[in-house]
PDB file of C-alpha atoms in Angstrom:
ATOM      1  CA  UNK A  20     -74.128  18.520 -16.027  1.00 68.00           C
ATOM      2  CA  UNK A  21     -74.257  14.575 -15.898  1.00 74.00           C
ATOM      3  CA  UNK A  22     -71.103  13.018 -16.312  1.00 75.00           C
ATOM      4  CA  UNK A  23     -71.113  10.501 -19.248  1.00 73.00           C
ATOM      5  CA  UNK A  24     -69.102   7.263 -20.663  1.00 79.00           C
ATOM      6  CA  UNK A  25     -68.724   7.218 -24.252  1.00 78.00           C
ATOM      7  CA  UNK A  26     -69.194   3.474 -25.924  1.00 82.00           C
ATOM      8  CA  UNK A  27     -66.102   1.547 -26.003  1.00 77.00           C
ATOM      9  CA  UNK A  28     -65.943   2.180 -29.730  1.00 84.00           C
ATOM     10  CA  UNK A  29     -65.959   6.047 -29.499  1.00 78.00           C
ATOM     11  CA  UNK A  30     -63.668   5.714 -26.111  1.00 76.00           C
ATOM     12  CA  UNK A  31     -60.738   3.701 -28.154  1.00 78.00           C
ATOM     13  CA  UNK A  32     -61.113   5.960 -31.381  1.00 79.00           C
ATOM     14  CA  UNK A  33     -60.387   9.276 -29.170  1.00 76.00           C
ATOM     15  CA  UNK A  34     -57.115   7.912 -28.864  1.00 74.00           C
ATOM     16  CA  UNK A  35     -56.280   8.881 -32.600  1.00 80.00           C
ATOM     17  CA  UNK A  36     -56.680  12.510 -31.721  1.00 82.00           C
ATOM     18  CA  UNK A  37     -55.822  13.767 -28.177  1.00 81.00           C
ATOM     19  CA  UNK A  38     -54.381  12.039 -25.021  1.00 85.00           C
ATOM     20  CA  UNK A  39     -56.730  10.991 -22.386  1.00 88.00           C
ATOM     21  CA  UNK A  40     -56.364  11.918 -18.949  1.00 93.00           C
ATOM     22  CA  UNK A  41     -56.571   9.391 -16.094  1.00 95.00           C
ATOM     23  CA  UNK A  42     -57.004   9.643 -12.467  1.00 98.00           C
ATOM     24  CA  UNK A  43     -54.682   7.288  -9.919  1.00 97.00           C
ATOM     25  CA  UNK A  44     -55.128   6.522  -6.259  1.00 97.00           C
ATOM     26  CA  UNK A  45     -51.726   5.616  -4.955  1.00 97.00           C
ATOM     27  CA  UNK A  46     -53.198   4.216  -1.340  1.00 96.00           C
ATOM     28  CA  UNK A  47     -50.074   3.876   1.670  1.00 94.00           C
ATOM     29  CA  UNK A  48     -50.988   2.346   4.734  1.00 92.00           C
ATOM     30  CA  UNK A  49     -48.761   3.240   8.333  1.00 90.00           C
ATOM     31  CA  UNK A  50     -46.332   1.101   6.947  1.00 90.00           C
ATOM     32  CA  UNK A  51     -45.345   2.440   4.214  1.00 89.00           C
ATOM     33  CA  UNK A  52     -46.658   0.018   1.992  1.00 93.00           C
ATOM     34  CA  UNK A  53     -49.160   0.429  -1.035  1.00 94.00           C
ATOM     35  CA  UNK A  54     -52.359  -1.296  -2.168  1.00 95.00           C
ATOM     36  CA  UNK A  55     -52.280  -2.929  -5.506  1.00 96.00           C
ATOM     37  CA  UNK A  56     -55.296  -4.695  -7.316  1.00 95.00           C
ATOM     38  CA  UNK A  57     -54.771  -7.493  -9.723  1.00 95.00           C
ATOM     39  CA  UNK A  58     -57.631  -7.000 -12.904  1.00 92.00           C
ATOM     40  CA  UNK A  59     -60.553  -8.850 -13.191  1.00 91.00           C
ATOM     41  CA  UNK A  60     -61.008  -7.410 -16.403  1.00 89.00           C
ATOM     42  CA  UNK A  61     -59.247  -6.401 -19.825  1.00 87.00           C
ATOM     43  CA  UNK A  62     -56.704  -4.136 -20.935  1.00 86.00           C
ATOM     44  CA  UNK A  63     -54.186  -6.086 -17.870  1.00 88.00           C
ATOM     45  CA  UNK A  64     -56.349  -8.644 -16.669  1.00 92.00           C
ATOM     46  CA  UNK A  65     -54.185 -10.496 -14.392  1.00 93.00           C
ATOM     47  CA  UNK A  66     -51.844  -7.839 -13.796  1.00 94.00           C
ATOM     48  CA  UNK A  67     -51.639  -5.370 -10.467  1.00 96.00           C
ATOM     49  CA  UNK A  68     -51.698  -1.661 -10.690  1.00 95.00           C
ATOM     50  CA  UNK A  69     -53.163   0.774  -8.284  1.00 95.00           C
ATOM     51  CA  UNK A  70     -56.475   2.374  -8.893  1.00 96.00           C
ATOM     52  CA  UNK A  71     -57.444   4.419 -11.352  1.00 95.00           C
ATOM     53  CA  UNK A  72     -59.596   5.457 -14.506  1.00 93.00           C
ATOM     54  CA  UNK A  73     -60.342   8.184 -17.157  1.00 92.00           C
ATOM     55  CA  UNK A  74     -62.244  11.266 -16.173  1.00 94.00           C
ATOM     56  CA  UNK A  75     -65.154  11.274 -17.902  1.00 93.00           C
ATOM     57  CA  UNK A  76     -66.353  14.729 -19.641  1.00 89.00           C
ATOM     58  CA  UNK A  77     -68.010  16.847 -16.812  1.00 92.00           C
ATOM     59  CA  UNK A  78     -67.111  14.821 -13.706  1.00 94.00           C
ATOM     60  CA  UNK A  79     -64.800  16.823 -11.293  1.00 96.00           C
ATOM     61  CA  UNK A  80     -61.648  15.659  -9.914  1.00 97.00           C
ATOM     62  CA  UNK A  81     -62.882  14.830  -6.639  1.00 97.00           C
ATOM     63  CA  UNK A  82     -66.142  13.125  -8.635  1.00 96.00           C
ATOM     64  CA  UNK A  83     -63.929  11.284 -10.212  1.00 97.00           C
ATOM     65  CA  UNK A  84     -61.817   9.974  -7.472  1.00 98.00           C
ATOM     66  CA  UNK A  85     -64.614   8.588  -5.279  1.00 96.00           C
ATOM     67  CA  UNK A  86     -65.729   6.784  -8.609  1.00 96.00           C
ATOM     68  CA  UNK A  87     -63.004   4.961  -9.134  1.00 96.00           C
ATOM     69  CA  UNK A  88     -62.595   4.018  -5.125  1.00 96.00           C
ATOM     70  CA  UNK A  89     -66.149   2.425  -4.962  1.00 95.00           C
ATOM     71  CA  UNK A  90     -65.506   0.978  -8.435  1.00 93.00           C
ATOM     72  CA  UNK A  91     -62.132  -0.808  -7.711  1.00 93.00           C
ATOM     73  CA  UNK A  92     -61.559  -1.044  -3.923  1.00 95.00           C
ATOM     74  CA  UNK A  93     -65.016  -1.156  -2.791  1.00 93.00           C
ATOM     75  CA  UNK A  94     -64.780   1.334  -0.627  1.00 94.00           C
ATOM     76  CA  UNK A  95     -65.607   5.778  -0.955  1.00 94.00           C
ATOM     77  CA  UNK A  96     -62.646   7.572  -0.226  1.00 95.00           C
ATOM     78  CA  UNK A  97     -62.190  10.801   1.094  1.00 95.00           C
ATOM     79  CA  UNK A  98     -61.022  12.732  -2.165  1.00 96.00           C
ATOM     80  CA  UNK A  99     -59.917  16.413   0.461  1.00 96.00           C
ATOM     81  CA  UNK A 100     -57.492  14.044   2.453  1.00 95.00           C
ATOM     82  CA  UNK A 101     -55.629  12.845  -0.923  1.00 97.00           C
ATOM     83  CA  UNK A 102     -52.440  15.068  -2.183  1.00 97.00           C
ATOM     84  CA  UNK A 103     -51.778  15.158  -5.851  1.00 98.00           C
ATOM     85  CA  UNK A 104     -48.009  13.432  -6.446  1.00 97.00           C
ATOM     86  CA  UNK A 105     -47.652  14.817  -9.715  1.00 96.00           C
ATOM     87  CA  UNK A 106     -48.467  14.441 -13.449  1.00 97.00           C
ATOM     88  CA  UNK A 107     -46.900  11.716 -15.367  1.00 94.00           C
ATOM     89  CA  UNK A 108     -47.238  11.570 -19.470  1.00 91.00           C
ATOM     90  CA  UNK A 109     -47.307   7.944 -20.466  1.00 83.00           C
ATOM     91  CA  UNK A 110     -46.674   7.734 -24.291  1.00 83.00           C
ATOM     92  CA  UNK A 111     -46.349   3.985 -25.015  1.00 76.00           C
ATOM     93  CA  UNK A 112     -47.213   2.225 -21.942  1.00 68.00           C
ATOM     94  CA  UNK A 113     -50.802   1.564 -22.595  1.00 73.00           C
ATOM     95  CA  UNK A 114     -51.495   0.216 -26.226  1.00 73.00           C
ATOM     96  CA  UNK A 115     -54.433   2.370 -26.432  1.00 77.00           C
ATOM     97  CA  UNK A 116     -52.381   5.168 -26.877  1.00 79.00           C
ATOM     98  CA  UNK A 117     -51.403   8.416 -24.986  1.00 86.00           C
ATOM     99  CA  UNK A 118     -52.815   9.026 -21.280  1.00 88.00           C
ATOM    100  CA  UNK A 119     -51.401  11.763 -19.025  1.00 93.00           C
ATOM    101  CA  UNK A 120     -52.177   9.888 -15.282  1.00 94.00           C
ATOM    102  CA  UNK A 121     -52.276  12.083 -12.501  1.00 97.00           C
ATOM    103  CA  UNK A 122     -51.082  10.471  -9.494  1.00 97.00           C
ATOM    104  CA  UNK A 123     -53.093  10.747  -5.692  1.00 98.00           C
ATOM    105  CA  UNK A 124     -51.791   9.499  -2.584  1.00 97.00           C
ATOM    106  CA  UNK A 125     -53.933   8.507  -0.239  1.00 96.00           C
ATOM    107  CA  UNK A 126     -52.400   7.785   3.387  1.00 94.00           C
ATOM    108  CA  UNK A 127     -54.590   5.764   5.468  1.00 86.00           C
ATOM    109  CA  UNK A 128     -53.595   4.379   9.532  1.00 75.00           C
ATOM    110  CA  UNK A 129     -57.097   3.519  10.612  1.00 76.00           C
ATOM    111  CA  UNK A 130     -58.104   0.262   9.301  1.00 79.00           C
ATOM    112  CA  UNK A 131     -60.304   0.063   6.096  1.00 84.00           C
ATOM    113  CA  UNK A 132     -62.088  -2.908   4.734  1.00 86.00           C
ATOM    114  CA  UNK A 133     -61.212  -2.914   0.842  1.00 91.00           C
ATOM    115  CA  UNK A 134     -63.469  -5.299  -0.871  1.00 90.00           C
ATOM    116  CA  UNK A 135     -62.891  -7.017  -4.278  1.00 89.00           C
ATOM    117  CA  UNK A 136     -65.469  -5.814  -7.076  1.00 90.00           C
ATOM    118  CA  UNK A 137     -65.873  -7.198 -10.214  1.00 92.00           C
ATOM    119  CA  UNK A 138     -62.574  -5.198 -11.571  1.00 90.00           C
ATOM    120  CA  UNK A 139     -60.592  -6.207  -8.809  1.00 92.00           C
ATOM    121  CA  UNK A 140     -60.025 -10.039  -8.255  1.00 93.00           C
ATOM    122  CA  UNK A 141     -57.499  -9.079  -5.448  1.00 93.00           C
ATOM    123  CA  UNK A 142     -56.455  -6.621  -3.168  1.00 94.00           C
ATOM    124  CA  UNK A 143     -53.136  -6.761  -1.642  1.00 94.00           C
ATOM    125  CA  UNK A 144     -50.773  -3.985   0.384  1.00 93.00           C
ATOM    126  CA  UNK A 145     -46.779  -4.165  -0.681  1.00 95.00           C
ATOM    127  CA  UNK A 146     -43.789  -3.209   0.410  1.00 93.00           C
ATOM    128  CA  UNK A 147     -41.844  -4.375  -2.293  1.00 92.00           C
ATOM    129  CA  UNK A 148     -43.572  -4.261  -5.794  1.00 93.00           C
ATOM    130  CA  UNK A 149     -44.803  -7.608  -7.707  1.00 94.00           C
ATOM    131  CA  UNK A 150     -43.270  -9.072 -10.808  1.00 91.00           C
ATOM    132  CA  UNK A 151     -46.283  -8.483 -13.281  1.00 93.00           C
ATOM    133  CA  UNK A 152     -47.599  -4.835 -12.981  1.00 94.00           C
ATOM    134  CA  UNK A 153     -49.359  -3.020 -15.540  1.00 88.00           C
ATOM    135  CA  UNK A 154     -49.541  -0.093 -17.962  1.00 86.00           C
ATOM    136  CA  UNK A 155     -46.107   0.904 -17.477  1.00 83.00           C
ATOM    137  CA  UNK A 156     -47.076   1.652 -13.516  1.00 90.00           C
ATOM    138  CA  UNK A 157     -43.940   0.409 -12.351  1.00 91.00           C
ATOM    139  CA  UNK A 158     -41.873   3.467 -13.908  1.00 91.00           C
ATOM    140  CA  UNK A 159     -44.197   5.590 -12.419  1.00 91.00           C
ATOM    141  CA  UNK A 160     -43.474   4.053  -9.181  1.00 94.00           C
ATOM    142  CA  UNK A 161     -39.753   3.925  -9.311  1.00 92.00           C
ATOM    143  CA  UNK A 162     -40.438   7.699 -10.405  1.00 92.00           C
ATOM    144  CA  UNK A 163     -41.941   8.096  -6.960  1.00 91.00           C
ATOM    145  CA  UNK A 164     -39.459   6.192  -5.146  1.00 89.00           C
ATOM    146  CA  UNK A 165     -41.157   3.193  -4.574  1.00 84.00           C
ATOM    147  CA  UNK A 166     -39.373  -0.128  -5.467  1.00 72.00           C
TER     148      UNK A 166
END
């Protein structure tokens, strides 16, 4: 089956009746340090976060993943050399309502080109995280350990 977006209408009315689940890349380099995008676009525009988007209804996991790679860092990423972190329920951090994000890390030490797309205006790796993150990310980072 094709994997399919619902309108933007439909998409912020299924937040009255179920959570939505989203699908994070959490990308380290040798360092230690994680990529961040700041948003070109709205909910957060201005704001960094690390990768991610909804799964949409029939799209796999791994589907998914590569998806949101191209889509926000330019660049097709390996989804079988990712480890899932964990499952984190976000309640209130997104004012479209409840999302359960499950978190990837991706580990890189070869050098990849990450390229700004039109829902990235910046790419940037950090070691210590930025004043102005996004959709309550920075719990989920602290959660992880990363400050």
């Amino acid at each position: 089956m094709i994997s399919k977006k619902l309108s933007q209408k439909d998409f912020e009315k299924s937040f009255r009746y179920a959570p939505r689940v989203a699908l994070n890349i959490l990308v380290k380099n040798s360092n230690g340090q994680i990529l961040l995008t700041k948003r070109a676009i709205e909910p957060e525009r201005g704001s960094w976060h690390y990768p991610g988007g909804f799964i949409l209804k029939n799209e796999t996991i791994n589907n998914c993943f590569e998806r949101i790679s191209t889509k926000e860092l330019g660049v097709k990423l390996d989804f079988k050399k990712s480890k899932l972190l964990g499952v984190f329920e976000n309640i209130n951090g997104d004012a479209r309502g409840h999302i359960l994000d499950l978190i990837y890390e991706y580990k890189f030490t070869k050098s990849i080109v990450f390229k700004s797309t039109k829902e990235t205006s910046e790419i940037k790796n950090f070691k210590k995280l930025p004043a102005k993150i996004g959709f309550s990310q920075r719990d989920i980072l602290n959660k992880l350990s990363f400050n």
